Short mmCIF file of C-alpha atoms (C1' of nucleotides) in Angstrom, two decimals:
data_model
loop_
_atom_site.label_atom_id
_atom_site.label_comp_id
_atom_site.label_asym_id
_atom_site.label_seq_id
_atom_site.Cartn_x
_atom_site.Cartn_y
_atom_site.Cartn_z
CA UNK A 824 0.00 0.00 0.00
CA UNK A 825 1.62 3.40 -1.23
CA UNK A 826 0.84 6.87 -0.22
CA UNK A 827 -0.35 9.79 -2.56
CA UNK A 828 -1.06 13.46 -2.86
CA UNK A 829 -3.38 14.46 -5.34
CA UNK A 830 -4.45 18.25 -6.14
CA UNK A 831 -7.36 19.79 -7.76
CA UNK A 832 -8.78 23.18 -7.78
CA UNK A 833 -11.45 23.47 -5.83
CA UNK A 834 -13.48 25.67 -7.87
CA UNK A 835 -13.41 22.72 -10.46
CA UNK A 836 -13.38 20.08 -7.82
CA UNK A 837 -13.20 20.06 -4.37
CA UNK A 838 -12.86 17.41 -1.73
CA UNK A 839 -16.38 18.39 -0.87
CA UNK A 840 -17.72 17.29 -4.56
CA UNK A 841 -16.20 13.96 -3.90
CA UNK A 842 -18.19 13.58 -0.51
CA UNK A 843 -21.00 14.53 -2.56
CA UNK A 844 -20.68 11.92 -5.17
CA UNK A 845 -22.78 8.59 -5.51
CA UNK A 846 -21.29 6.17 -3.00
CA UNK A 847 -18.74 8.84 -2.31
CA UNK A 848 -16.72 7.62 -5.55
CA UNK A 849 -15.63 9.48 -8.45
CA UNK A 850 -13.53 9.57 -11.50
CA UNK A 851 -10.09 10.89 -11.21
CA UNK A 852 -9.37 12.20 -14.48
CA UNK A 853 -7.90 14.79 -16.66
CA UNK A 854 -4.07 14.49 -15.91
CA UNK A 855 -2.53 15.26 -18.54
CA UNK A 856 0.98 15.60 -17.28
CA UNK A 857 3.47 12.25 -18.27
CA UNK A 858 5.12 12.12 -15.04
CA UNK A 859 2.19 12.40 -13.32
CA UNK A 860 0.31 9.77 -16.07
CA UNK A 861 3.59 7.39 -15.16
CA UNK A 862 2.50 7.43 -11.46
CA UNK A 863 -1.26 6.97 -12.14
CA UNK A 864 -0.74 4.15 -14.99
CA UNK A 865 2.50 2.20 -13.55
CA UNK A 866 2.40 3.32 -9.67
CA UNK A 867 -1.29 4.06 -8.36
CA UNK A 868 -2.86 0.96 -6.93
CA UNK A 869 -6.67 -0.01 -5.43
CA UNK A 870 -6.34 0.36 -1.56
CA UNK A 871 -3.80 2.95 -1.94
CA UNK A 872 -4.53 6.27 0.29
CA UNK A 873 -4.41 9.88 -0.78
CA UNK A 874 -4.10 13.22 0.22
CA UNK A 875 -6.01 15.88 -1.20
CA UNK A 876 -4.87 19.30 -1.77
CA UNK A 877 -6.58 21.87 -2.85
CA UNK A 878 -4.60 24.59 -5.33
CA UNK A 879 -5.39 27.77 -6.72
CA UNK A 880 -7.83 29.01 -4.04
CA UNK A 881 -7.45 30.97 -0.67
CA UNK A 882 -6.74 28.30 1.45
CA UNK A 883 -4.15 26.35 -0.03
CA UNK A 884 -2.99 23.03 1.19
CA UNK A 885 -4.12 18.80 1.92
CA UNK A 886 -8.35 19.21 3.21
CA UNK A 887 -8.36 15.28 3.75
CA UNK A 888 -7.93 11.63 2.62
CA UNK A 889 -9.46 9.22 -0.19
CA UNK A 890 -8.66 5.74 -1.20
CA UNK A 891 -8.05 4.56 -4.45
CA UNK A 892 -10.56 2.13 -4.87
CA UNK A 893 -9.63 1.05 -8.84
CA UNK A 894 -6.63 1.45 -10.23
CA UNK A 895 -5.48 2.74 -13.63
CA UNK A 896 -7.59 2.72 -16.91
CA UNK A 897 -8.05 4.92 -20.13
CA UNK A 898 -9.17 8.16 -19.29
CA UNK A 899 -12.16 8.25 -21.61
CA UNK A 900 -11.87 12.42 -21.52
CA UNK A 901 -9.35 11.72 -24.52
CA UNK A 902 -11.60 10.35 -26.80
CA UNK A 903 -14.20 13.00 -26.52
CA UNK A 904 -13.97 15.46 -29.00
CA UNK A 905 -16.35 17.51 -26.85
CA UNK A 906 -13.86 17.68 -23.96
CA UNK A 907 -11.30 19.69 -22.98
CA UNK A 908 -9.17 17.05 -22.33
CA UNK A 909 -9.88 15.35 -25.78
CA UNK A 910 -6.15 14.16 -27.08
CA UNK A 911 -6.61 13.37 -30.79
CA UNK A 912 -3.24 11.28 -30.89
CA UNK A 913 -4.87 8.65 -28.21
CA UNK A 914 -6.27 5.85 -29.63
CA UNK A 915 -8.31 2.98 -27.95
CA UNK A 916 -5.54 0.62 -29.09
CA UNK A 917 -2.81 3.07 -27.07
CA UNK A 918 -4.65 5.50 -24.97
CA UNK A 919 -2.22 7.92 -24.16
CA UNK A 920 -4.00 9.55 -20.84
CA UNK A 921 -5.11 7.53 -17.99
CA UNK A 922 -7.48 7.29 -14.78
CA UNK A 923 -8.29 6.03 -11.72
CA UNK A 924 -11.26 5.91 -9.13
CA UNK A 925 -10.66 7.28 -5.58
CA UNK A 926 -13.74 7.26 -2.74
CA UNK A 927 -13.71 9.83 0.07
CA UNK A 928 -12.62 8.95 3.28
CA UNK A 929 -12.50 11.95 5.55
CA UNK A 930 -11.97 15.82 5.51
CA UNK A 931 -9.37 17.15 8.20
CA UNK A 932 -10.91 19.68 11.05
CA UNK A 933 -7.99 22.01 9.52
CA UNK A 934 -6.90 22.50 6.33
CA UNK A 935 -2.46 21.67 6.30
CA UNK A 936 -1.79 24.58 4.59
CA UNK A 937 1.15 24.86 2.29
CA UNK A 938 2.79 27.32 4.33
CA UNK A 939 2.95 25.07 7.46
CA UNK A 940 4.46 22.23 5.16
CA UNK A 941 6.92 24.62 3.94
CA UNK A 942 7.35 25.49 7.46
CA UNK A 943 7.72 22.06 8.93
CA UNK A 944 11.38 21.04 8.89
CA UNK A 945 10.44 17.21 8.78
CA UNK A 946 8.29 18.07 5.38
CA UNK A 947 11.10 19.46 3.47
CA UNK A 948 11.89 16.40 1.39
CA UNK A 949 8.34 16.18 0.00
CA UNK A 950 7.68 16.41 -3.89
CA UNK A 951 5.31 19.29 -2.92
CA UNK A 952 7.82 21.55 -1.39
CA UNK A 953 10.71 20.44 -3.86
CA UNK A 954 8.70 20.41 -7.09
CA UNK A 955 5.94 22.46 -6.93
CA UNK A 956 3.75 21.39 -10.57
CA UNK A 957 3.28 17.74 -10.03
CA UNK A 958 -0.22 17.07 -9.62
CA UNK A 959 0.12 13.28 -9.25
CA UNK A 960 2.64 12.71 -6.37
CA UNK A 961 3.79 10.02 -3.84
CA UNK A 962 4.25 10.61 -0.40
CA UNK A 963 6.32 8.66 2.57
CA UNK A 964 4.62 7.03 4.98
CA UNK A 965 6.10 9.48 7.97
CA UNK A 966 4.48 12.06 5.84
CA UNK A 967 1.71 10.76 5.63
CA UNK A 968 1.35 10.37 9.67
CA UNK A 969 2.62 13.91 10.28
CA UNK A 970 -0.12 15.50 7.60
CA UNK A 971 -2.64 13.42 8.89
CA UNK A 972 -1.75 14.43 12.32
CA UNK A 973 -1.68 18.01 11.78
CA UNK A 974 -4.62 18.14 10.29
CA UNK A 975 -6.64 16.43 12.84
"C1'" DG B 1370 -3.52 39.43 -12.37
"C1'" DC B 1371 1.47 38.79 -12.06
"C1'" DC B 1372 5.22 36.09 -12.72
"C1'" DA B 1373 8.57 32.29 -11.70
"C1'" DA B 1374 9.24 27.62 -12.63
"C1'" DC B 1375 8.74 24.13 -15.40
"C1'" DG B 1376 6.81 21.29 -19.39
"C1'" DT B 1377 6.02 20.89 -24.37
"C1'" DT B 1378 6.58 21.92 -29.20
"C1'" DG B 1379 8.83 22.42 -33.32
"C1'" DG B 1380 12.54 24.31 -36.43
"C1'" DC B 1381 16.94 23.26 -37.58
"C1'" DG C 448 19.10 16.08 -30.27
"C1'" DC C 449 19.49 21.03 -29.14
"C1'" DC C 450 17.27 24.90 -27.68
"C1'" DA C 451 14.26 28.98 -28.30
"C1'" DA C 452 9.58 30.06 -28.08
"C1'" DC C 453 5.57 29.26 -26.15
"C1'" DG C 454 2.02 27.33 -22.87
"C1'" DT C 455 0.61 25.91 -18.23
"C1'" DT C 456 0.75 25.54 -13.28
"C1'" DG C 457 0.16 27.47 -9.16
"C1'" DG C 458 1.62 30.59 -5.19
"C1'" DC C 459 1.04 35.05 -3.95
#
DNA sequence: GCCAACGTTGGC
DNA sequence: GCCAACGTTGGC
């Protein structure tokens, strides 16, 4: 079992949307990154646990946890010509862009905001704070109990 | 809305 | 395969 953090925008989709979902399960689609892709097609596994951070909005940082609950398939956003995310170089032979589903778990009583991850000396090493673009990330178990912990 | 950092594209 | 130009992400 593996650790993840996953952003989205809030104002596109939030944590809360996921809650809000039937059986609390949604599609996690729309990456369209490779290095994040690599981690979702090759990496990203059912029963694996994420954090969720939310970008791009006033409170920036990980609002709570989901669980991967299948793991990687074609993202069927590329085939769509009506979508923003249609790709006409995928193919359903290669699909180029993939997906997985995630269910929520819970939303922390505080938001870990990006500033008290920068500030946190044992949070340093994390692909957050040392790359900021990736939206597809994994994350060590210690920081996984320390987020989890702050934000309870 | 600005802009730094980084990813992607395309000419050569 | 290099690298300049351009596009996107994302904090502020």
């Amino acid at each position: 079992m593996q650790y993840w953090l996953f952003k989205t925008e809030p104002d596109e989709y939030s944590l809360q949307d996921l809650a809000n979902a039937p059986q609390q399960t949604d599609m996690w689609d729309g990456i369209r990154n490779y290095q994040a892709r690599n981690f979702l097609r090759d990496k990203v596994a059912e029963g694996d646990r994420v954090l969720m951070y939310h970008s791009q909005c006033k409170n920036v940082g990980v609002v709570g946890i989901a669980e991967v609950v299948r793991a990687a398939y074609a993202d069927p956003a590329q085939f769509n010509q009506e979508s923003k995310y249609y790709d006409g170089k995928a193919t359903l032979e290669s699909p180029r862009w993939f997906c997985v589903d995630i269910r929520f778990v819970s939303q922390f009583n505080q938001v870990v905001s990006l500033k008290s991850i920068k500030a946190h000396p044992e949070l340093q090493q994390m692909v957050l704070v040392k790359q900021g673009r990736l939206s597809v990330q994994p994350v060590t178990a210690q920081e996984w109990q320390l987020i989890e912990h702050l934000g309870r």
